[in-house]
XYZ file of C-alpha atoms in Angstrom:
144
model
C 20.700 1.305 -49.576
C 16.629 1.916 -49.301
C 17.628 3.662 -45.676
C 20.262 5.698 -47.369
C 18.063 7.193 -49.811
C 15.259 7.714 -47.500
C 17.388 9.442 -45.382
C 18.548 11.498 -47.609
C 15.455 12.904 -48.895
C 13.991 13.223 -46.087
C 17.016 15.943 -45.026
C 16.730 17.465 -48.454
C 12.895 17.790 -47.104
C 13.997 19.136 -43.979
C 16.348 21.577 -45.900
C 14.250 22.664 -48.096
C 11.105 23.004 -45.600
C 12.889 25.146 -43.261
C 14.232 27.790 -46.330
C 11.073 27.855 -48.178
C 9.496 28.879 -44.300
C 12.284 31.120 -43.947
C 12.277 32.769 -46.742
C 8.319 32.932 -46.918
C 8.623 35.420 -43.584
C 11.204 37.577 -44.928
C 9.600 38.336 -48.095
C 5.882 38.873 -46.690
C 5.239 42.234 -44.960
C 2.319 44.039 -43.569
C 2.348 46.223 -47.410
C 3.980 44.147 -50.325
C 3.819 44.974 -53.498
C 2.196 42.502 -55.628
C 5.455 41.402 -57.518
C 6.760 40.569 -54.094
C 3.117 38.785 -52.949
C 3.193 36.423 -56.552
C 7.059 35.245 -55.011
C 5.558 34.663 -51.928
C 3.076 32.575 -53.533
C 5.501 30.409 -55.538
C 7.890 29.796 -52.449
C 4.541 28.594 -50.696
C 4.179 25.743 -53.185
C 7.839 24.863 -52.158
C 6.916 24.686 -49.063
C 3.750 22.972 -49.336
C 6.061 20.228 -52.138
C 8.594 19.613 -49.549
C 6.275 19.472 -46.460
C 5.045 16.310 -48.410
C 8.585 14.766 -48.974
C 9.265 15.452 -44.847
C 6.253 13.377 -44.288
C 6.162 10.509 -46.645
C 9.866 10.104 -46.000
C 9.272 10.206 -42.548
C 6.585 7.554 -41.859
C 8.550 5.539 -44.144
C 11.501 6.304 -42.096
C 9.023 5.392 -38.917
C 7.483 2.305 -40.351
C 9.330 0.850 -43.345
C 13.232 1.395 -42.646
C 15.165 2.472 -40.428
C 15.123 2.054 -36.609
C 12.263 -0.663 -35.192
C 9.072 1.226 -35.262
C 9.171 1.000 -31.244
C 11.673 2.731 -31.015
C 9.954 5.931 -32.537
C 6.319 5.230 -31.094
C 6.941 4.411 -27.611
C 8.795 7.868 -27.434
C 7.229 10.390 -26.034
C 9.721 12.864 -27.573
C 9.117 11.434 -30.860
C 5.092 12.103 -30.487
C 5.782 15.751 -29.461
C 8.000 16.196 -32.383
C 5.588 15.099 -34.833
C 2.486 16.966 -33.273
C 4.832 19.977 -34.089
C 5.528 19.200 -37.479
C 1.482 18.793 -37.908
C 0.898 22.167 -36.091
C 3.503 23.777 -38.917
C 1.138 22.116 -41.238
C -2.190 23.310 -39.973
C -0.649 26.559 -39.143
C 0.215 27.252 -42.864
C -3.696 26.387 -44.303
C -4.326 29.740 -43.219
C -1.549 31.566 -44.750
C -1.760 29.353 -47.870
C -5.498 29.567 -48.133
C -5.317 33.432 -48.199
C -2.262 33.183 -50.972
C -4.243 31.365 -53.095
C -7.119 33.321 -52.781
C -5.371 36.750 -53.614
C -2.781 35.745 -56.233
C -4.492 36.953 -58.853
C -5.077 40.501 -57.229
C -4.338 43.691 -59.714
C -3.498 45.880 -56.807
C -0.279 46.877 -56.959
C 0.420 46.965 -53.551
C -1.202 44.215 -51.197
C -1.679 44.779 -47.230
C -1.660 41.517 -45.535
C -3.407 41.113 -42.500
C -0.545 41.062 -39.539
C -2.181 37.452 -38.322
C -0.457 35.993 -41.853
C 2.804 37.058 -40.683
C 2.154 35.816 -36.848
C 1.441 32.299 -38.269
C 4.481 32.215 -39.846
C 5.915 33.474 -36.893
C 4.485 30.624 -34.684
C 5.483 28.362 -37.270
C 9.007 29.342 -37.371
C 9.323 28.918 -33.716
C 8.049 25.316 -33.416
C 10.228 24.482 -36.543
C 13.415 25.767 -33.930
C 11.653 23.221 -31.510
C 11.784 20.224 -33.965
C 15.316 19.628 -34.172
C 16.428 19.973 -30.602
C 13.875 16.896 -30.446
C 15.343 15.124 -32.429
C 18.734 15.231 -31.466
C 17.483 14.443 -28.041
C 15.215 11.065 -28.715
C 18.285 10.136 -30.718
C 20.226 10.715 -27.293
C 17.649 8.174 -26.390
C 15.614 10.544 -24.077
C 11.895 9.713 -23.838
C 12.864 6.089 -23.479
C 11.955 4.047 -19.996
């Protein structure tokens, strides 16, 4: 029951990492108003919440339940999956660092540098990678 629950969090993680992303890029443009820039703000907190439940649940999933931990960790597939999900990670520092330094602006409308949006951007496209990944080590690709 442990590796039912894990599981399941760890899609709700998944879930709600990939909206919160989502929905991060389609509110933030090159002039937001500042309304717009505090939502952008609080979806970034979901993001950063859930980016913690995808990774606690998932070494746990790696090392605790689940499938032997060889199975994960002598897969290549597995290793470029995960440096992906850290890239997302290291990615959005930037972005987050420059929310939380301007949430408490009084202009009322905010241009964001276009680099904030092309971080997202990069983002976005390694979180399409991720999946295909993972549908493939479970295919058992990456194994000798």
């Amino acid at each position: 029951m442990t590796d039912i629950i894990i599981r399941y969090f760890h899609f709700f993680g998944i879930i709600f990492f990939s909206s919160s992303l989502v929905f991060e890029h389609l509110l933030l443009k090159q002039k937001i108003t500042n309304e717009n820039f505090k939502r952008v703000c609080s979806v970034n907190i979901y993001f950063i919440v859930s980016a913690l439940i995808v990774f606690v649940t998932g070494i746990c999933l790696w090392l605790v339940v689940g499938k032997d931990a060889s199975f994960y960790t002598q897969n290549p597939i597995f290793h470029i999956k995960i440096t992906l999900f850290l890239l997302i990670i290291l990615i959005s520092l930037l972005p987050t660092r420059y929310f939380l330094k301007n949430k408490n602006t009084q202009e009322d409308i905010i241009n964001v540098p276009k680099k904030m949006i092309m971080f997202l951007r990069v983002e976005l496209l390694f979180l399409i990678i991720i999946p295909l990944l993972a549908v493939l080590m479970s295919q058992g690709y990456g194994l000798k």
